[in-house]
Coordinates of N, CA and C in Angstrom, one line a residue:
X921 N 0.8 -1.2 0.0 CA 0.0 0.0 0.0 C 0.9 1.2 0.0
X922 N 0.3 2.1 -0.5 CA 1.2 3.4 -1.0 C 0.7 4.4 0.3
X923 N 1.4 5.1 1.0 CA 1.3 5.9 2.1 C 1.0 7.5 1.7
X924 N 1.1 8.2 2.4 CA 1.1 9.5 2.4 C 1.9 10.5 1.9
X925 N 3.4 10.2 2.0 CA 4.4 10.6 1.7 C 5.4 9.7 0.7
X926 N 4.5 8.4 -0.1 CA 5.0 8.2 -1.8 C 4.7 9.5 -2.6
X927 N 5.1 9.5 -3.6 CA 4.8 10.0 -4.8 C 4.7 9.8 -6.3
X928 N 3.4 9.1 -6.9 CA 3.0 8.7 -8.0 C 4.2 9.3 -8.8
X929 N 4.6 8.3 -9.6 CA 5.1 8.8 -10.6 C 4.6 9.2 -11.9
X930 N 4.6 10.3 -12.7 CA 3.7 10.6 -13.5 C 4.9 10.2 -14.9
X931 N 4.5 10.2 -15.9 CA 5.5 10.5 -17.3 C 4.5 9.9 -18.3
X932 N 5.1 11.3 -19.5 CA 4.1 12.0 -20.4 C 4.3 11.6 -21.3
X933 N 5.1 9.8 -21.6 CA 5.9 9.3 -22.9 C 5.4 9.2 -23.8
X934 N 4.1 8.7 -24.0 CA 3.3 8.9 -25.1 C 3.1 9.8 -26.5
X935 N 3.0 11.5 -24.8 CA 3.0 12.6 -25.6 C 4.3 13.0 -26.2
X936 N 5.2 12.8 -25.3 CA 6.6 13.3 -25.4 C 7.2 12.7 -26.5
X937 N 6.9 11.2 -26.7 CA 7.1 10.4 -28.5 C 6.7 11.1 -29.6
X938 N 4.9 11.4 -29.4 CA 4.3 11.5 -30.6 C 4.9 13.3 -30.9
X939 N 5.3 14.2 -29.9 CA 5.7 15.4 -30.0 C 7.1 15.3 -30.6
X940 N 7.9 14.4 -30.7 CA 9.4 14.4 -30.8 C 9.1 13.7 -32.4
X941 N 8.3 12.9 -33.0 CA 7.9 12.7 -34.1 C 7.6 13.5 -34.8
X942 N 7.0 14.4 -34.5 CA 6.3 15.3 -35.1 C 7.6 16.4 -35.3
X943 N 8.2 16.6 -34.3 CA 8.8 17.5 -34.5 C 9.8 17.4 -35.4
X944 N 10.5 15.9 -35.3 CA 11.2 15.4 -36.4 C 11.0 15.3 -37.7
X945 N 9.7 14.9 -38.4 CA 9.2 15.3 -39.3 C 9.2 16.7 -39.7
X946 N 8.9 17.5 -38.9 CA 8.6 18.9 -39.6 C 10.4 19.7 -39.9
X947 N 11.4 19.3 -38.8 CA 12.7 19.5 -39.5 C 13.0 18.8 -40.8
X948 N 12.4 17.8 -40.9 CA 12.8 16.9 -42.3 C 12.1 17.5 -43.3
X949 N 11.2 18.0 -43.2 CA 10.3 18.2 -44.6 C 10.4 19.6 -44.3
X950 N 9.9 20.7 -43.5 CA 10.0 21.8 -43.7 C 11.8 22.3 -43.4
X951 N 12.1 22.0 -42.6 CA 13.4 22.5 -43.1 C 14.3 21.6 -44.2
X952 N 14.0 20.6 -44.8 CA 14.7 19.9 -45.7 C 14.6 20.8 -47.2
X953 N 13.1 21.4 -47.2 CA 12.6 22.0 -48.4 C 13.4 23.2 -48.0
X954 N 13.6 24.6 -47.4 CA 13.9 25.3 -47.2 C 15.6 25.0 -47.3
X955 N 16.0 24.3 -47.1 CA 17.5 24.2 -47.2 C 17.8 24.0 -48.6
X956 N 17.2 22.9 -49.1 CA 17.4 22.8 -50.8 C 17.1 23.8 -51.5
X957 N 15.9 24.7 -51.5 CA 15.3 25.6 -52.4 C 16.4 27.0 -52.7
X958 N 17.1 27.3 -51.0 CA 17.8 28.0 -50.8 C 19.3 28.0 -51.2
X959 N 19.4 26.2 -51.1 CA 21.0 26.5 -51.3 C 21.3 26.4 -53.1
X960 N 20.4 26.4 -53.9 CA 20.7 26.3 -55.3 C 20.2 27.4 -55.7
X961 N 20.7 27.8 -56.8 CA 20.8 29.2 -57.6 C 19.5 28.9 -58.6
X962 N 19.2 29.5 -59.4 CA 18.2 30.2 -60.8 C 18.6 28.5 -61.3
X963 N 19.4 28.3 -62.3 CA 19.6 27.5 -63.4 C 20.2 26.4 -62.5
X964 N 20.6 26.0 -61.2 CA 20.4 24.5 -61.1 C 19.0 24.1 -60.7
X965 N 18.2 25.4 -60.5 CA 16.6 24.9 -59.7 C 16.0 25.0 -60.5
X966 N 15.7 25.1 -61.9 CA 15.4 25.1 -63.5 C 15.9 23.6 -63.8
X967 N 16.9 23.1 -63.6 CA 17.7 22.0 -64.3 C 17.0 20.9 -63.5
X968 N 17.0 20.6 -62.0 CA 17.1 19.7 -61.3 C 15.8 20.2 -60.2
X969 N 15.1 21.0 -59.8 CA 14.6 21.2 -58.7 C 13.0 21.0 -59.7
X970 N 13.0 22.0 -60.1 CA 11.6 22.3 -61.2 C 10.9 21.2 -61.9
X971 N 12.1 20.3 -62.2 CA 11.5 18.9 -62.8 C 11.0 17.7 -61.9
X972 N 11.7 18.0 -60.8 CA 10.8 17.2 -59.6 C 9.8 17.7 -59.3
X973 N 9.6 19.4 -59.0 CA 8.3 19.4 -58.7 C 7.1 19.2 -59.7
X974 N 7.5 19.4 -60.7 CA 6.1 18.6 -62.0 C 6.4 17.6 -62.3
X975 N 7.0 17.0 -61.7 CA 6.7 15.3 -61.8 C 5.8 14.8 -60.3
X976 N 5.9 15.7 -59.8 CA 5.3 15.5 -58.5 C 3.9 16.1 -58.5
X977 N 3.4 16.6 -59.6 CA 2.1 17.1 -59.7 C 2.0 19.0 -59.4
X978 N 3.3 19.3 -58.9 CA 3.1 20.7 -58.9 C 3.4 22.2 -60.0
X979 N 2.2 22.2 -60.4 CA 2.7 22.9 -61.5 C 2.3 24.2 -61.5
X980 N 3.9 25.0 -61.7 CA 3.9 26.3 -61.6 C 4.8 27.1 -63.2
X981 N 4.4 27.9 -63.7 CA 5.0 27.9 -64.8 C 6.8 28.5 -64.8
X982 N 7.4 28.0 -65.3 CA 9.1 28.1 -65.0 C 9.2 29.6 -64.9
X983 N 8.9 30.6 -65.7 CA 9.4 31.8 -65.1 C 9.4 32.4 -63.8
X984 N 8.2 31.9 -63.5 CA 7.7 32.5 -62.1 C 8.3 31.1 -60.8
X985 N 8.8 30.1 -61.1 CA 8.9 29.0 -60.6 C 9.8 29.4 -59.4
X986 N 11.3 29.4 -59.5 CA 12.3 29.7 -58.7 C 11.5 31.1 -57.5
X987 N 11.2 32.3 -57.8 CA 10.7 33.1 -57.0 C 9.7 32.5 -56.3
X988 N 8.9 31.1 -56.7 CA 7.4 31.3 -55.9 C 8.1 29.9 -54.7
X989 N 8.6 28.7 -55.3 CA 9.4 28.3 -54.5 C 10.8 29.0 -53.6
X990 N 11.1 29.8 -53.7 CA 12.4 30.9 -52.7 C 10.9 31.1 -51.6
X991 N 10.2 31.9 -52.5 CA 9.0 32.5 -51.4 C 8.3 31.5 -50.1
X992 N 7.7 30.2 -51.2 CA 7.6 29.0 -50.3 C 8.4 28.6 -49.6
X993 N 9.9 28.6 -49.7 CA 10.7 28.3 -48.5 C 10.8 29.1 -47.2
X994 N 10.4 30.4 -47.7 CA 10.6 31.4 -46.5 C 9.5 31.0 -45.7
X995 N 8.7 30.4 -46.2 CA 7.6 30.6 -45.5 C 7.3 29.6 -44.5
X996 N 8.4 28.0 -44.8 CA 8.3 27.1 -44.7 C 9.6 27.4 -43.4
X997 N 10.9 28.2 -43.5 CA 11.1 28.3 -42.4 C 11.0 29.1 -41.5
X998 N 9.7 29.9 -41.6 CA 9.4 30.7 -41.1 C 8.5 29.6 -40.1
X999 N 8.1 28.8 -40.4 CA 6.9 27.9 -40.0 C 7.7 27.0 -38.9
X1000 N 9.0 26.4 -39.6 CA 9.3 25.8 -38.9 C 10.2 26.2 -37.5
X1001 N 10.7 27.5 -37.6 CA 11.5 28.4 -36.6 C 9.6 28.0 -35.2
X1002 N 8.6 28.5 -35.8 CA 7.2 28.9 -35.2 C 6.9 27.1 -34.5
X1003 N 7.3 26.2 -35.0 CA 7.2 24.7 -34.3 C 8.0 24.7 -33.6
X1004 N 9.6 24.9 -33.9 CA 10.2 24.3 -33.1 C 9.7 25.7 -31.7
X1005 N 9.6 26.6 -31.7 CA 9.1 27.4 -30.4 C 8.3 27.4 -29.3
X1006 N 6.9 26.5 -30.2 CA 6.0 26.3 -29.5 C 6.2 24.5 -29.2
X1007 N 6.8 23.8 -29.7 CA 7.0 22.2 -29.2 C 8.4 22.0 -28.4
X1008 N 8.8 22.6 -28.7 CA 10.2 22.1 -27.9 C 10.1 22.8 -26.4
X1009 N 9.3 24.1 -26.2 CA 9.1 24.2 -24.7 C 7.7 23.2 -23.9
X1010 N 6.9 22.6 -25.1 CA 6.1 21.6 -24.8 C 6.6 20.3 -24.4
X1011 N 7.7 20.0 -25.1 CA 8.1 18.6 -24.4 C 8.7 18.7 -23.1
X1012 N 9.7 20.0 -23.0 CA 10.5 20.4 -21.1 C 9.4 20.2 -20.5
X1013 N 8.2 21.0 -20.6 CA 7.4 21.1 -19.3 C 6.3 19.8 -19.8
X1014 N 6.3 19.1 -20.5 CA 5.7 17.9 -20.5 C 6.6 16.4 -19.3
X1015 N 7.8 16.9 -19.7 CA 9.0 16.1 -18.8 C 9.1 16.9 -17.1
X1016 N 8.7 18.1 -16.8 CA 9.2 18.9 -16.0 C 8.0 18.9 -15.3
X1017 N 6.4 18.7 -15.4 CA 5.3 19.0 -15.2 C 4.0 18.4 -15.2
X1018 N 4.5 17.1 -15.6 CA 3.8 16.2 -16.4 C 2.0 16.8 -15.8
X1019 N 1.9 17.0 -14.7 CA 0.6 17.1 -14.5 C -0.2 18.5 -15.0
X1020 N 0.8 19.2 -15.1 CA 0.3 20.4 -16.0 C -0.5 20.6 -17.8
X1021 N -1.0 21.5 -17.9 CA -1.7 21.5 -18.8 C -1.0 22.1 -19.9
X1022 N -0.1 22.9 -19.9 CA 0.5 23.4 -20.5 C 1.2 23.1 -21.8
X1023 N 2.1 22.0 -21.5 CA 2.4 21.7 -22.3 C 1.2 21.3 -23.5
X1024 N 0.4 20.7 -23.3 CA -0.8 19.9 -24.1 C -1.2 21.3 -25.1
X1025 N -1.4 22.2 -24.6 CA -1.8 23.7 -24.9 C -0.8 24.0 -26.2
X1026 N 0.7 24.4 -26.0 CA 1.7 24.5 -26.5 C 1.6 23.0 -28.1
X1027 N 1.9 21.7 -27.5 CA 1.3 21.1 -28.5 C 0.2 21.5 -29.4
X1028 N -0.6 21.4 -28.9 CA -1.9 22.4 -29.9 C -1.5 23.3 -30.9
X1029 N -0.9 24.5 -30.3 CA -0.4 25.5 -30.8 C 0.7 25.1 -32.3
X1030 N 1.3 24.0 -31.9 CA 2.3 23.8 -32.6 C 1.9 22.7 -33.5
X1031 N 0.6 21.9 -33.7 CA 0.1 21.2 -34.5 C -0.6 22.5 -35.3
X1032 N -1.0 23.2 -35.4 CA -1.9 23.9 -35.4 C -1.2 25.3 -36.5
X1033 N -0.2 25.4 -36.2 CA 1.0 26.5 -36.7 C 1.8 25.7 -38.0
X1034 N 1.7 24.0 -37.7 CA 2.5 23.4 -38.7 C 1.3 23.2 -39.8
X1035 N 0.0 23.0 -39.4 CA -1.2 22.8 -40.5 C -1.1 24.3 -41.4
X1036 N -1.2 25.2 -40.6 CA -1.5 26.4 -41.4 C 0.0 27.0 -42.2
X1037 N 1.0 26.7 -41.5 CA 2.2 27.3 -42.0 C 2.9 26.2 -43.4
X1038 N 2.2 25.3 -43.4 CA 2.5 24.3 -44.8 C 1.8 24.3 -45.8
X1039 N 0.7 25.4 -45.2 CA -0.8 25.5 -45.9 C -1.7 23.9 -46.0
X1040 N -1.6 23.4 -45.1 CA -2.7 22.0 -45.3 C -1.8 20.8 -45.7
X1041 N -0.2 21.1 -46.4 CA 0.4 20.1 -46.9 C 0.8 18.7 -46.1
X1042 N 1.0 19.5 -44.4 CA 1.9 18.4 -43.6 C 0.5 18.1 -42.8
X1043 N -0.3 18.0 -42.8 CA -0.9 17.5 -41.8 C -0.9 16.0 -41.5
X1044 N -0.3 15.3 -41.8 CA 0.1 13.8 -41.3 C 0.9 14.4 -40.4
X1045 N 1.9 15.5 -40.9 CA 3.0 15.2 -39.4 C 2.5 16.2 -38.2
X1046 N 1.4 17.1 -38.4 CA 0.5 18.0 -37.7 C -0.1 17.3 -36.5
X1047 N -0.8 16.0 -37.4 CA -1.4 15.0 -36.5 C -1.1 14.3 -35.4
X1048 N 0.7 14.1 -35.7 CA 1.2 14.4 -34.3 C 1.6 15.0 -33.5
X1049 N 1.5 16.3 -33.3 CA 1.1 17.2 -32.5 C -0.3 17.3 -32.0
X1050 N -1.6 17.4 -32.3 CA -2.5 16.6 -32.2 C -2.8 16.2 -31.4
X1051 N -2.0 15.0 -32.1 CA -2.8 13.7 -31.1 C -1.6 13.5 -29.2
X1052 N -0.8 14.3 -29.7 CA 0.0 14.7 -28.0 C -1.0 15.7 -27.4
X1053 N -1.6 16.5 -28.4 CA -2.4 17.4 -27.3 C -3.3 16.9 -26.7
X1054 N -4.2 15.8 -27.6 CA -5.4 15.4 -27.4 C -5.1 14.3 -25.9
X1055 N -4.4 13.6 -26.2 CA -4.0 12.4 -25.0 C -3.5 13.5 -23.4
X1056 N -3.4 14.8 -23.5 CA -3.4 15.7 -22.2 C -4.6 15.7 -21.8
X1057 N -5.7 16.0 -22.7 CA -7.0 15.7 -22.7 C -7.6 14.4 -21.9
X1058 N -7.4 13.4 -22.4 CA -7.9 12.2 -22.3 C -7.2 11.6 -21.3
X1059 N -5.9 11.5 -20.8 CA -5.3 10.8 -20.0 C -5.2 11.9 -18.9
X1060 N -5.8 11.4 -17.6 CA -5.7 12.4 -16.7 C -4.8 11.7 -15.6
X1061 N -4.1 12.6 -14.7 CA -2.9 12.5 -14.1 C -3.5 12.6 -12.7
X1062 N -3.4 11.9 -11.8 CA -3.7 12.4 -10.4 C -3.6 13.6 -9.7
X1063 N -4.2 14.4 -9.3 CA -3.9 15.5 -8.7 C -2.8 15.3 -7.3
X1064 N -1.7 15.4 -7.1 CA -1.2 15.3 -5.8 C -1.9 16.1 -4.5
X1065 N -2.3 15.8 -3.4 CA -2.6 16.6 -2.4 C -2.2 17.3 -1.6
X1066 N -2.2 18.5 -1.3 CA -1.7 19.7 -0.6 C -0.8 18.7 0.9
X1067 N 0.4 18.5 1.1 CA 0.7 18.1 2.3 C 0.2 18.3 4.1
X1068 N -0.2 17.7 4.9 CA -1.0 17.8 5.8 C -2.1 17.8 5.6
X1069 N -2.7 17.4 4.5 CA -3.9 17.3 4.8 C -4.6 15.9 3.7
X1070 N -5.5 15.5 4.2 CA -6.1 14.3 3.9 C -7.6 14.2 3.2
X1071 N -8.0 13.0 2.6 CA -9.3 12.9 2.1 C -9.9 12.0 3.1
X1072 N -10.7 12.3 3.9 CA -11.7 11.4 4.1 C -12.7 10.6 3.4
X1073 N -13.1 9.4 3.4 CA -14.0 8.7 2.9 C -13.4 8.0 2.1
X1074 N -13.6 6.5 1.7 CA -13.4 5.4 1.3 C -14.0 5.4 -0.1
X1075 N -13.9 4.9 -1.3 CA -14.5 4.8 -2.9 C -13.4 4.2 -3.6
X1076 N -13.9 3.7 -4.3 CA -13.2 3.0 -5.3 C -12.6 3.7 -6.4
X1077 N -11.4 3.2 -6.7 CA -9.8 4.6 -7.6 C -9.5 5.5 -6.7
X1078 N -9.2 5.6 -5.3 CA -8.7 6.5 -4.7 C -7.5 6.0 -4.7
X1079 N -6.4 6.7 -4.3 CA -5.2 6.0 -3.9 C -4.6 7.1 -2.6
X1080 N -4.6 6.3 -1.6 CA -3.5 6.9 -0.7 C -4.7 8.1 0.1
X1081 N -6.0 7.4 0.1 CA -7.0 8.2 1.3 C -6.5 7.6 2.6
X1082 N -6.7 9.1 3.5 CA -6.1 9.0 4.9 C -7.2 9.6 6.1
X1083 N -6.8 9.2 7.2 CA -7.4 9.5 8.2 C -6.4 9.8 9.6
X1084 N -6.9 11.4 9.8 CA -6.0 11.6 11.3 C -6.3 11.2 12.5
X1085 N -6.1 10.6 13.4 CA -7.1 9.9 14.9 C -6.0 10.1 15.8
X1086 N -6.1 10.5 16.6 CA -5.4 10.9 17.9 C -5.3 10.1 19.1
X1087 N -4.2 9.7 19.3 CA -4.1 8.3 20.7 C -3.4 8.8 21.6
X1088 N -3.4 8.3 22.6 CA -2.8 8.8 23.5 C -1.4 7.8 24.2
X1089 N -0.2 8.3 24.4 CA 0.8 7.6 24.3 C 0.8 7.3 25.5
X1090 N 2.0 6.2 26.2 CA 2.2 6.1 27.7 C 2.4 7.1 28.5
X1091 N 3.2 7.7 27.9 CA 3.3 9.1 28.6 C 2.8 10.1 29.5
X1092 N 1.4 9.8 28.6 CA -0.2 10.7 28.5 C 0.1 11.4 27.8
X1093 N 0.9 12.1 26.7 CA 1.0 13.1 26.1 C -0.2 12.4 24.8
X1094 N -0.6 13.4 24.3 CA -1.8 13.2 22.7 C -0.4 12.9 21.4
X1095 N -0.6 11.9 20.8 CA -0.2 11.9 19.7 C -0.9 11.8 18.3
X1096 N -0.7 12.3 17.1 CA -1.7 11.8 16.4 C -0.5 11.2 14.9
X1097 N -1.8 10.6 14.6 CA -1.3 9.4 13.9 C -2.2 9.0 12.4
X1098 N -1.3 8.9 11.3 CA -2.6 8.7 10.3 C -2.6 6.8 9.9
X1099 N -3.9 6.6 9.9 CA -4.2 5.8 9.5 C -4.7 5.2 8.1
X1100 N -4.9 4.6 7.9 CA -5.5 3.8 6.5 C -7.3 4.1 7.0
X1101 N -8.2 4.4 6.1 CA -9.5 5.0 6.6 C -10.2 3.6 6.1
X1102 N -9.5 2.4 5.0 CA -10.1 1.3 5.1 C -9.5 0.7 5.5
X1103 N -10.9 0.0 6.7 CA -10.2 -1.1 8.0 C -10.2 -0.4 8.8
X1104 N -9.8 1.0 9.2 CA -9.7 1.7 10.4 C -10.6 2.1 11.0
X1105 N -11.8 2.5 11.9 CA -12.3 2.9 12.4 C -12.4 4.0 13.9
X1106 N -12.8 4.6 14.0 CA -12.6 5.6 15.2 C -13.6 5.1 16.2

């Protein structure tokens, strides 16, 4: 039986996976695009960049191509500077807090910033930000209780309900004493 002065261990691995996923993804693909688009000139992104993206279904006409892609990159690490901000202080205080809500908040934010900042593109890897927020939601954490003081009454899923009762030692002096409130009676 777990006493008054254990302490539940809480950890947020779930969230803290599907956040570190996600977050990984969005360096790979938004900063992957943003590093390539950037580090090649006019006529190698004409030769080699341009032909991938209309093989890939995106079609933009070549003059305007290089400018609208530079522009898409900016915007892509502009998005992704805006993830790594709002998820990376979501995982500390997901590890640092677990019982807090905050971090779950911050995930949101950062699922939420990678949907709109890809314009709709990444949302598979969105989803895991998401779904770390959503599981703060759904998986709830025990509240710890304020020290010195106790729950009275017995129910089922409690853990670590207490009761204070007062005995009196050989001495005569009053001691008090916590007990277990099931099985115990006054």
């Amino acid at each position: 039986m777990r006493t008054s002065t254990e302490r539940v261990a809480v950890r947020r691995t779930w969230e803290i996976v599907l956040a570190g996923l996600g977050l990984a993804l969005s360096l790979l693909f938004l900063g992957g695009f943003a590093g390539v688009v950037n580090g090649v000139d006019e006529q190698a992104f004409l030769r080699d960049v341009h032909p991938a993206m209309t093989d890939a279904g995106i079609a933009v006409a070549e003059a305007d191509a290089y400018e609208a892609a530079r522009t898409l990159a900016a915007w892509f690490g502009f998005t992704l500077v805006a993830v790594l901000a709002t998820a990376v202080p979501g995982i500390v205080l997901a590890r640092s807090r677990p019982r807090g809500r905050a971090a779950g908040v911050l995930f949101l934010v950062a699922g939420l910033v990678c949907l709109v900042g890809s314009q709709l593109i990444l949302y598979p890897v969105a989803f895991f930000f998401l779904a770390a927020a959503a599981l703060f939601v759904v998986r709830q954490v025990p509240r710890e209780e304020p020290r010195g003081t106790g729950r009275t009454g017995g129910g089922a899923g409690r853990t670590s309900v207490h009761r204070t009762r007062s005995i009196q030692t050989s001495s005569g002096q009053k001691s008090s004493v916590a007990a277990q409130s099931m099985g115990v009676r006054r």
